[in-house]
Amino acid sequence: MLEKEKLDWLFVINPVSGALDKTFFIDKIKSKMKGANLNYRLYFTTGHSDEESIKLFVDHFKPEKIGVVGGDGTVLDVVKCVKDDPIPVAIIPFGSANGMSVELDIEQNPEVRLNEIIRDGEVKDFDLIWFGDNIYSLHISDVGLNAEVVSAYDKDEDRGMRTYLKHLISVWSAKKQFEVEILADGKKYHREVFMLVIANSRKYGTGMLINPNGRPDDGKFEICLVKELSIDGMIKAGLSSINERFVPLESLEIIQCKEAEINLTDKKVFQVDGEVVGKLDYINPKIVPSAVKLIL
Ligand SMILES: Nc1ncnc2c1ncn2[C@@H]1O[C@H](COP(=O)(O)OP(=O)(O)OP(=O)(O)O)[C@@H](O)[C@H]1O
């Protein structure tokens, strides 16, 4: 039985995220916590029932703050655990995809970030998107091209940029439009798209801007429809991570809403914040305003 104590910080650490060794950084956490006279615990994710275990830790220790050392998937596991009684969460980016930290301009150097959050960062409320059951998104989910690349990459034993590019090229060469029926806040749309994005934020973890006017704290989300795919548009999309004026707006339609029903003609791979949820032909996103507190 775990002894009960007042906890300043719980650190949830994904030992495999980003394929990065975190031993050195974990030692830093320990020494910084000791130096600042803060009471802390470490939870190392296992990849099995982490959400339930984190919830047990949180309910038992009631930490004042939670630090997440991992990528988007780990961040999402933690925010889901505390969504009903939000505890401030500090993202320390350590994944292969760090979408929400890129979105929020969070310091990418872990040691600098650790110093920042110990000193105190501003705490702000952010929305979640709920898809029914226990499926939530803090950042960006999609069906179509990107989800297929994420799914193929997940199944591959090799990691890294080369593997990612291999799957990107293979999915790209087989690309096909699909039909979508959307009912967004009562308004109907019927479109043919290459990709449908449900975005709480503006940018993918690569920095690519898909939703220029999105804000993760405005009580709304955006459905971004990619209707054309040209080489020119793809180059612009890539360049949008360097300069926002390059967003290929001519191939995008953006629908802002609080709730939507999305019907697809065939089942398609659906990815949420970088994790594949499965193949679906019906998606029902709803905004949950101010469900998460993040330390900036
Ligand atoms: N100890 C572990 N061993 C294997 N997998 C784990 C472990 N802990 C967590 N995971 C898995 O890590 C994934 C979340 O990783 P996260 O998104 O935080 O980092 P990432 O580097 O961006 O991950 P990836 O790119 O591999 O999805 C989840 O699928 C989770 O099940």
mmCIF file of C-alpha atoms and ligand atoms in Angstrom:
data_model
loop_
_atom_site.group_PDB
_atom_site.id
_atom_site.type_symbol
_atom_site.label_atom_id
_atom_site.label_comp_id
_atom_site.label_asym_id
_atom_site.label_seq_id
_atom_site.Cartn_x
_atom_site.Cartn_y
_atom_site.Cartn_z
ATOM 1 C CA MET A 1 0.000 0.000 0.000
ATOM 2 C CA LEU A 2 1.346 3.422 -0.961
ATOM 3 C CA GLU A 3 1.907 5.746 1.970
ATOM 4 C CA LYS A 4 -0.224 8.898 1.770
ATOM 5 C CA GLU A 5 1.583 12.215 1.740
ATOM 6 C CA LYS A 6 1.111 15.728 0.459
ATOM 7 C CA LEU A 7 2.564 15.857 -3.028
ATOM 8 C CA ASP A 8 3.813 18.981 -4.812
ATOM 9 C CA TRP A 9 4.572 17.242 -8.102
ATOM 10 C CA LEU A 10 3.755 13.997 -9.818
ATOM 11 C CA PHE A 11 5.933 13.350 -12.871
ATOM 12 C CA VAL A 12 4.498 10.977 -15.454
ATOM 13 C CA ILE A 13 7.411 9.734 -17.538
ATOM 14 C CA ASN A 14 7.143 7.724 -20.748
ATOM 15 C CA PRO A 15 10.460 5.809 -20.851
ATOM 16 C CA VAL A 16 10.180 5.025 -24.583
ATOM 17 C CA SER A 17 8.688 8.212 -26.089
ATOM 18 C CA GLY A 18 10.711 9.771 -28.879
ATOM 19 C CA ALA A 19 13.096 6.793 -28.541
ATOM 20 C CA LEU A 20 15.052 9.049 -26.165
ATOM 21 C CA ASP A 21 17.047 7.967 -23.117
ATOM 22 C CA LYS A 22 15.723 9.937 -20.155
ATOM 23 C CA THR A 23 18.076 8.691 -17.423
ATOM 24 C CA PHE A 24 20.030 11.941 -17.278
ATOM 25 C CA PHE A 25 16.876 14.040 -17.218
ATOM 26 C CA ILE A 26 15.266 11.931 -14.483
ATOM 27 C CA ASP A 27 18.339 12.561 -12.315
ATOM 28 C CA LYS A 28 17.854 16.276 -13.015
ATOM 29 C CA ILE A 29 14.233 16.092 -11.866
ATOM 30 C CA LYS A 30 15.319 14.397 -8.634
ATOM 31 C CA SER A 31 18.061 16.910 -7.871
ATOM 32 C CA LYS A 32 15.943 19.956 -8.787
ATOM 33 C CA MET A 33 13.036 18.751 -6.640
ATOM 34 C CA LYS A 34 15.363 18.115 -3.726
ATOM 35 C CA GLY A 35 17.061 21.502 -4.206
ATOM 36 C CA ALA A 36 13.690 23.282 -4.222
ATOM 37 C CA ASN A 37 12.484 21.248 -1.227
ATOM 38 C CA LEU A 38 9.516 19.906 -3.178
ATOM 39 C CA ASN A 39 7.796 16.613 -2.512
ATOM 40 C CA TYR A 40 7.446 14.490 -5.667
ATOM 41 C CA ARG A 41 6.768 11.060 -7.118
ATOM 42 C CA LEU A 42 7.635 9.543 -10.459
ATOM 43 C CA TYR A 43 5.278 7.324 -12.433
ATOM 44 C CA PHE A 44 6.817 5.453 -15.384
ATOM 45 C CA THR A 45 4.313 4.490 -18.078
ATOM 46 C CA THR A 46 4.256 0.868 -19.222
ATOM 47 C CA GLY A 47 2.053 1.068 -22.319
ATOM 48 C CA HIS A 48 -0.627 -1.017 -20.513
ATOM 49 C CA SER A 49 -3.527 0.529 -18.569
ATOM 50 C CA ASP A 50 -1.474 3.654 -17.860
ATOM 51 C CA GLU A 51 -4.533 5.838 -17.675
ATOM 52 C CA GLU A 52 -6.036 3.736 -14.870
ATOM 53 C CA SER A 53 -2.735 3.665 -12.955
ATOM 54 C CA ILE A 54 -2.177 7.418 -13.312
ATOM 55 C CA LYS A 55 -5.738 7.976 -12.079
ATOM 56 C CA LEU A 56 -5.016 5.844 -9.007
ATOM 57 C CA PHE A 57 -1.853 7.857 -8.299
ATOM 58 C CA VAL A 58 -3.718 11.147 -8.741
ATOM 59 C CA ASP A 59 -6.682 10.111 -6.578
ATOM 60 C CA HIS A 60 -4.394 8.814 -3.860
ATOM 61 C CA PHE A 61 -1.730 11.521 -3.716
ATOM 62 C CA LYS A 62 -3.714 14.509 -4.982
ATOM 63 C CA PRO A 63 -0.635 16.232 -6.447
ATOM 64 C CA GLU A 64 -0.704 20.008 -6.788
ATOM 65 C CA LYS A 65 0.835 19.789 -10.252
ATOM 66 C CA ILE A 66 1.675 17.112 -12.794
ATOM 67 C CA GLY A 67 4.709 17.139 -15.099
ATOM 68 C CA VAL A 68 4.463 15.020 -18.257
ATOM 69 C CA VAL A 69 7.742 13.806 -19.741
ATOM 70 C CA GLY A 70 6.688 12.338 -23.083
ATOM 71 C CA GLY A 71 4.917 13.032 -26.339
ATOM 72 C CA ASP A 72 1.320 13.875 -27.237
ATOM 73 C CA GLY A 73 0.000 10.399 -26.356
ATOM 74 C CA THR A 74 1.306 10.632 -22.790
ATOM 75 C CA VAL A 75 0.001 14.183 -22.407
ATOM 76 C CA LEU A 76 -3.431 13.010 -23.533
ATOM 77 C CA ASP A 77 -3.451 10.076 -21.075
ATOM 78 C CA VAL A 78 -2.744 12.499 -18.231
ATOM 79 C CA VAL A 79 -5.234 15.221 -19.175
ATOM 80 C CA LYS A 80 -7.951 12.584 -19.562
ATOM 81 C CA CYS A 81 -7.280 11.438 -15.992
ATOM 82 C CA VAL A 82 -7.744 14.903 -14.521
ATOM 83 C CA LYS A 83 -10.399 16.368 -16.818
ATOM 84 C CA ASP A 84 -13.185 16.248 -14.191
ATOM 85 C CA ASP A 85 -11.113 18.069 -11.585
ATOM 86 C CA PRO A 86 -8.308 19.718 -13.549
ATOM 87 C CA ILE A 87 -4.894 19.752 -11.885
ATOM 88 C CA PRO A 88 -2.353 21.998 -13.669
ATOM 89 C CA VAL A 89 -0.304 19.926 -16.120
ATOM 90 C CA ALA A 90 3.161 20.943 -17.362
ATOM 91 C CA ILE A 91 4.237 19.431 -20.670
ATOM 92 C CA ILE A 92 7.963 18.656 -20.872
ATOM 93 C CA PRO A 93 8.295 17.712 -24.566
ATOM 94 C CA PHE A 94 10.046 14.366 -24.956
ATOM 95 C CA GLY A 95 8.189 12.597 -27.779
ATOM 96 C CA SER A 96 8.570 12.052 -31.473
ATOM 97 C CA ALA A 97 5.445 14.181 -31.831
ATOM 98 C CA ASN A 98 5.098 17.134 -29.471
ATOM 99 C CA GLY A 99 2.167 18.844 -31.163
ATOM 100 C CA MET A 100 0.640 20.645 -28.216
ATOM 101 C CA SER A 101 3.968 21.993 -27.018
ATOM 102 C CA VAL A 102 4.736 23.328 -30.520
ATOM 103 C CA GLU A 103 1.256 24.880 -30.593
ATOM 104 C CA LEU A 104 1.766 26.599 -27.254
ATOM 105 C CA ASP A 105 5.362 27.646 -27.974
ATOM 106 C CA ILE A 106 6.556 25.668 -24.990
ATOM 107 C CA GLU A 107 10.316 25.581 -24.390
ATOM 108 C CA GLN A 108 11.710 22.453 -26.107
ATOM 109 C CA ASN A 109 14.879 22.143 -24.020
ATOM 110 C CA PRO A 110 13.847 19.845 -21.127
ATOM 111 C CA GLU A 111 16.214 21.283 -18.544
ATOM 112 C CA VAL A 112 15.241 24.873 -19.265
ATOM 113 C CA ARG A 113 11.593 23.806 -19.245
ATOM 114 C CA LEU A 114 12.029 22.059 -15.883
ATOM 115 C CA ASN A 115 13.497 25.219 -14.353
ATOM 116 C CA GLU A 116 10.610 27.238 -15.788
ATOM 117 C CA ILE A 117 7.855 25.078 -14.350
ATOM 118 C CA ILE A 118 9.497 24.849 -10.929
ATOM 119 C CA ARG A 119 9.766 28.646 -10.846
ATOM 120 C CA ASP A 120 6.030 28.801 -11.686
ATOM 121 C CA GLY A 121 4.413 29.171 -15.043
ATOM 122 C CA GLU A 122 1.145 30.823 -15.980
ATOM 123 C CA VAL A 123 -1.772 28.345 -15.785
ATOM 124 C CA LYS A 124 -4.404 28.561 -18.538
ATOM 125 C CA ASP A 125 -7.583 26.648 -19.341
ATOM 126 C CA PHE A 126 -7.871 24.725 -22.600
ATOM 127 C CA ASP A 127 -10.671 22.823 -24.318
ATOM 128 C CA LEU A 128 -10.859 19.124 -25.116
ATOM 129 C CA ILE A 129 -12.759 17.525 -27.987
ATOM 130 C CA TRP A 130 -14.839 14.505 -26.965
ATOM 131 C CA PHE A 131 -15.626 11.752 -29.474
ATOM 132 C CA GLY A 132 -17.752 9.521 -27.211
ATOM 133 C CA ASP A 133 -16.591 6.717 -24.896
ATOM 134 C CA ASN A 134 -13.163 7.563 -23.525
ATOM 135 C CA ILE A 135 -11.844 9.161 -26.711
ATOM 136 C CA TYR A 136 -10.662 12.756 -26.333
ATOM 137 C CA SER A 137 -8.378 15.057 -28.281
ATOM 138 C CA LEU A 138 -6.406 18.003 -27.000
ATOM 139 C CA HIS A 139 -4.603 18.708 -30.233
ATOM 140 C CA ILE A 140 -5.500 17.383 -33.718
ATOM 141 C CA SER A 141 -7.232 14.289 -35.066
ATOM 142 C CA ASP A 142 -7.894 13.295 -38.660
ATOM 143 C CA VAL A 143 -9.043 10.761 -41.241
ATOM 144 C CA GLY A 144 -7.456 10.344 -44.655
ATOM 145 C CA LEU A 145 -3.850 10.833 -45.677
ATOM 146 C CA ASN A 146 -2.183 11.685 -42.374
ATOM 147 C CA ALA A 147 -4.075 9.013 -40.384
ATOM 148 C CA GLU A 148 -3.022 6.377 -42.919
ATOM 149 C CA VAL A 149 0.634 7.413 -42.613
ATOM 150 C CA VAL A 150 0.382 7.338 -38.783
ATOM 151 C CA SER A 151 -1.220 3.880 -38.946
ATOM 152 C CA ALA A 152 1.406 2.443 -41.340
ATOM 153 C CA TYR A 153 4.226 3.972 -39.259
ATOM 154 C CA ASP A 154 2.737 2.464 -36.064
ATOM 155 C CA LYS A 155 2.753 -1.029 -37.582
ATOM 156 C CA ASP A 156 6.370 -0.724 -38.767
ATOM 157 C CA GLU A 157 9.072 -1.967 -36.393
ATOM 158 C CA ASP A 158 11.497 0.652 -37.717
ATOM 159 C CA ARG A 159 11.201 4.211 -36.365
ATOM 160 C CA GLY A 160 12.614 7.544 -37.410
ATOM 161 C CA MET A 161 12.230 10.033 -40.238
ATOM 162 C CA ARG A 162 13.258 7.604 -43.030
ATOM 163 C CA THR A 163 10.517 5.154 -42.056
ATOM 164 C CA TYR A 164 8.011 8.008 -41.789
ATOM 165 C CA LEU A 165 8.951 9.296 -45.271
ATOM 166 C CA LYS A 166 8.701 5.776 -46.734
ATOM 167 C CA HIS A 167 5.068 5.527 -45.572
ATOM 168 C CA LEU A 168 4.290 9.113 -46.555
ATOM 169 C CA ILE A 169 5.389 8.418 -50.142
ATOM 170 C CA SER A 170 3.476 5.138 -50.336
ATOM 171 C CA VAL A 171 0.225 6.658 -48.939
ATOM 172 C CA TRP A 172 0.639 9.725 -51.162
ATOM 173 C CA SER A 173 1.005 7.658 -54.342
ATOM 174 C CA ALA A 174 -2.260 5.771 -53.576
ATOM 175 C CA LYS A 175 -4.210 8.882 -52.494
ATOM 176 C CA LYS A 176 -7.940 8.966 -53.280
ATOM 177 C CA GLN A 177 -10.742 11.372 -52.438
ATOM 178 C CA PHE A 178 -13.617 10.198 -50.253
ATOM 179 C CA GLU A 179 -17.097 11.547 -49.554
ATOM 180 C CA VAL A 180 -18.114 13.112 -46.261
ATOM 181 C CA GLU A 181 -21.500 14.258 -44.946
ATOM 182 C CA ILE A 182 -21.163 16.768 -42.133
ATOM 183 C CA LEU A 183 -23.773 18.242 -39.818
ATOM 184 C CA ALA A 184 -21.967 21.014 -37.937
ATOM 185 C CA ASP A 185 -23.980 23.025 -35.384
ATOM 186 C CA GLY A 186 -27.110 22.211 -37.399
ATOM 187 C CA LYS A 187 -25.699 23.092 -40.857
ATOM 188 C CA LYS A 188 -25.223 20.392 -43.531
ATOM 189 C CA TYR A 189 -22.237 19.934 -45.847
ATOM 190 C CA HIS A 190 -21.511 17.271 -48.473
ATOM 191 C CA ARG A 191 -17.935 17.277 -49.748
ATOM 192 C CA GLU A 192 -15.257 15.177 -51.442
ATOM 193 C CA VAL A 193 -11.954 15.368 -49.600
ATOM 194 C CA PHE A 194 -8.498 13.827 -49.344
ATOM 195 C CA MET A 195 -8.332 14.460 -45.648
ATOM 196 C CA LEU A 196 -10.660 15.621 -42.879
ATOM 197 C CA VAL A 197 -9.033 17.212 -39.855
ATOM 198 C CA ILE A 198 -10.734 17.897 -36.514
ATOM 199 C CA ALA A 199 -8.577 20.532 -34.896
ATOM 200 C CA ASN A 200 -8.515 22.096 -31.460
ATOM 201 C CA SER A 201 -5.220 23.766 -32.367
ATOM 202 C CA ARG A 202 -3.514 25.363 -35.334
ATOM 203 C CA LYS A 203 -0.410 23.297 -36.077
ATOM 204 C CA TYR A 204 0.760 19.714 -36.378
ATOM 205 C CA GLY A 205 3.821 18.748 -34.328
ATOM 206 C CA THR A 206 5.968 19.294 -37.437
ATOM 207 C CA GLY A 207 4.889 22.941 -37.272
ATOM 208 C CA MET A 208 2.693 22.571 -40.380
ATOM 209 C CA LEU A 209 -0.208 25.003 -40.092
ATOM 210 C CA ILE A 210 -3.584 23.419 -40.931
ATOM 211 C CA ASN A 211 -6.012 25.626 -39.019
ATOM 212 C CA PRO A 212 -4.784 29.243 -39.111
ATOM 213 C CA ASN A 213 -7.554 30.756 -36.949
ATOM 214 C CA GLY A 214 -7.949 27.890 -34.459
ATOM 215 C CA ARG A 215 -7.541 28.472 -30.735
ATOM 216 C CA PRO A 216 -7.500 25.694 -28.151
ATOM 217 C CA ASP A 217 -9.247 27.910 -25.589
ATOM 218 C CA ASP A 218 -12.178 29.424 -27.523
ATOM 219 C CA GLY A 219 -14.908 26.842 -26.760
ATOM 220 C CA LYS A 220 -14.986 25.728 -30.414
ATOM 221 C CA PHE A 221 -13.149 23.408 -32.780
ATOM 222 C CA GLU A 222 -12.597 23.426 -36.520
ATOM 223 C CA ILE A 223 -13.228 20.815 -39.187
ATOM 224 C CA CYS A 224 -10.603 21.410 -41.884
ATOM 225 C CA LEU A 225 -11.337 19.818 -45.242
ATOM 226 C CA VAL A 226 -8.409 19.241 -47.585
ATOM 227 C CA LYS A 227 -10.143 19.234 -50.966
ATOM 228 C CA GLU A 228 -7.204 19.447 -53.363
ATOM 229 C CA LEU A 229 -3.706 18.030 -53.273
ATOM 230 C CA SER A 230 -1.181 19.499 -55.617
ATOM 231 C CA ILE A 231 2.597 19.372 -55.347
ATOM 232 C CA ASP A 232 2.487 23.164 -55.154
ATOM 233 C CA GLY A 233 -0.008 22.981 -52.257
ATOM 234 C CA MET A 234 2.087 20.367 -50.442
ATOM 235 C CA ILE A 235 5.223 22.497 -50.751
ATOM 236 C CA LYS A 236 3.295 25.464 -49.366
ATOM 237 C CA ALA A 237 1.898 23.295 -46.550
ATOM 238 C CA GLY A 238 5.443 22.256 -45.646
ATOM 239 C CA LEU A 239 6.645 25.845 -45.792
ATOM 240 C CA SER A 240 3.798 26.943 -43.493
ATOM 241 C CA SER A 241 5.891 25.603 -40.615
ATOM 242 C CA ILE A 242 8.465 28.272 -41.434
ATOM 243 C CA ASN A 243 6.162 31.110 -42.390
ATOM 244 C CA GLU A 244 2.400 31.220 -41.803
ATOM 245 C CA ARG A 245 1.675 33.052 -45.059
ATOM 246 C CA PHE A 246 2.373 29.807 -46.950
ATOM 247 C CA VAL A 247 -0.780 27.975 -45.756
ATOM 248 C CA PRO A 248 -2.426 26.584 -48.942
ATOM 249 C CA LEU A 249 -5.781 28.195 -48.121
ATOM 250 C CA GLU A 250 -7.097 27.650 -51.675
ATOM 251 C CA SER A 251 -7.306 23.886 -51.092
ATOM 252 C CA LEU A 252 -8.786 24.144 -47.579
ATOM 253 C CA GLU A 253 -12.331 24.667 -46.296
ATOM 254 C CA ILE A 254 -12.700 25.338 -42.594
ATOM 255 C CA ILE A 255 -15.929 24.876 -40.628
ATOM 256 C CA GLN A 256 -15.961 26.140 -37.042
ATOM 257 C CA CYS A 257 -18.447 24.577 -34.620
ATOM 258 C CA LYS A 258 -19.110 23.176 -31.140
ATOM 259 C CA GLU A 259 -20.538 19.826 -32.183
ATOM 260 C CA ALA A 260 -20.662 17.832 -35.412
ATOM 261 C CA GLU A 261 -21.800 14.554 -36.873
ATOM 262 C CA ILE A 262 -19.516 13.272 -39.618
ATOM 263 C CA ASN A 263 -20.520 10.354 -41.833
ATOM 264 C CA LEU A 264 -18.073 8.683 -44.227
ATOM 265 C CA THR A 265 -19.117 6.346 -47.045
ATOM 266 C CA ASP A 266 -16.503 3.743 -46.000
ATOM 267 C CA LYS A 267 -14.726 3.010 -42.733
ATOM 268 C CA LYS A 268 -11.451 4.925 -42.517
ATOM 269 C CA VAL A 269 -8.503 5.017 -40.130
ATOM 270 C CA PHE A 270 -9.052 7.680 -37.456
ATOM 271 C CA GLN A 271 -6.060 9.042 -35.528
ATOM 272 C CA VAL A 272 -6.372 11.191 -32.413
ATOM 273 C CA ASP A 273 -3.361 13.182 -31.179
ATOM 274 C CA GLY A 274 -0.997 10.764 -32.943
ATOM 275 C CA GLU A 275 -2.630 7.520 -31.746
ATOM 276 C CA VAL A 276 -4.727 5.359 -34.075
ATOM 277 C CA VAL A 277 -8.215 4.812 -32.613
ATOM 278 C CA GLY A 278 -9.462 2.385 -35.300
ATOM 279 C CA LYS A 279 -11.500 2.387 -38.511
ATOM 280 C CA LEU A 280 -14.710 4.417 -38.330
ATOM 281 C CA ASP A 281 -17.452 5.657 -40.645
ATOM 282 C CA TYR A 282 -19.135 7.905 -38.063
ATOM 283 C CA ILE A 283 -17.458 10.547 -35.897
ATOM 284 C CA ASN A 284 -19.303 12.733 -33.406
ATOM 285 C CA PRO A 285 -16.983 15.406 -31.964
ATOM 286 C CA LYS A 286 -18.188 17.753 -29.209
ATOM 287 C CA ILE A 287 -16.227 20.506 -27.534
ATOM 288 C CA VAL A 288 -15.661 20.297 -23.764
ATOM 289 C CA PRO A 289 -14.715 23.864 -22.829
ATOM 290 C CA SER A 290 -11.992 24.556 -20.250
ATOM 291 C CA ALA A 291 -11.504 20.868 -19.405
ATOM 292 C CA VAL A 292 -7.728 21.090 -19.007
ATOM 293 C CA LYS A 293 -5.331 23.355 -17.114
ATOM 294 C CA LEU A 294 -1.884 23.639 -18.695
ATOM 295 C CA ILE A 295 1.179 25.308 -17.215
ATOM 296 C CA LEU A 296 2.725 27.568 -19.854
HETATM 297 N N1 LIG B 1 6.955 1.543 -21.226
HETATM 298 C C1 LIG B 1 6.380 1.558 -22.415
HETATM 299 N N2 LIG B 1 6.703 0.644 -23.360
HETATM 300 C C2 LIG B 1 6.141 0.659 -24.574
HETATM 301 N N3 LIG B 1 5.224 1.582 -24.978
HETATM 302 C C3 LIG B 1 4.852 2.532 -24.084
HETATM 303 C C4 LIG B 1 5.418 2.565 -22.762
HETATM 304 N N4 LIG B 1 4.869 3.620 -22.123
HETATM 305 C C5 LIG B 1 3.989 4.200 -22.972
HETATM 306 N N5 LIG B 1 3.987 3.561 -24.161
HETATM 307 C C6 LIG B 1 3.222 3.930 -25.365
HETATM 308 O O1 LIG B 1 3.718 5.180 -25.835
HETATM 309 C C7 LIG B 1 2.700 5.809 -26.617
HETATM 310 C C8 LIG B 1 2.622 7.270 -26.348
HETATM 311 O O2 LIG B 1 3.824 7.860 -26.724
HETATM 312 P P1 LIG B 1 3.917 9.433 -26.883
HETATM 313 O O3 LIG B 1 2.897 9.896 -27.866
HETATM 314 O O4 LIG B 1 3.900 10.080 -25.560
HETATM 315 O O5 LIG B 1 5.375 9.631 -27.444
HETATM 316 P P2 LIG B 1 5.860 9.542 -28.948
HETATM 317 O O6 LIG B 1 7.321 9.400 -28.980
HETATM 318 O O7 LIG B 1 5.290 10.720 -29.682
HETATM 319 O O8 LIG B 1 5.204 8.237 -29.369
HETATM 320 P P3 LIG B 1 4.948 7.605 -30.773
HETATM 321 O O9 LIG B 1 5.528 8.519 -31.818
HETATM 322 O O10 LIG B 1 5.636 6.286 -30.684
HETATM 323 O O11 LIG B 1 3.432 7.540 -30.775
HETATM 324 C C9 LIG B 1 1.403 5.100 -26.264
HETATM 325 O O12 LIG B 1 1.019 4.317 -27.377
HETATM 326 C C10 LIG B 1 1.765 4.213 -25.099
HETATM 327 O O13 LIG B 1 0.995 3.037 -25.073
#
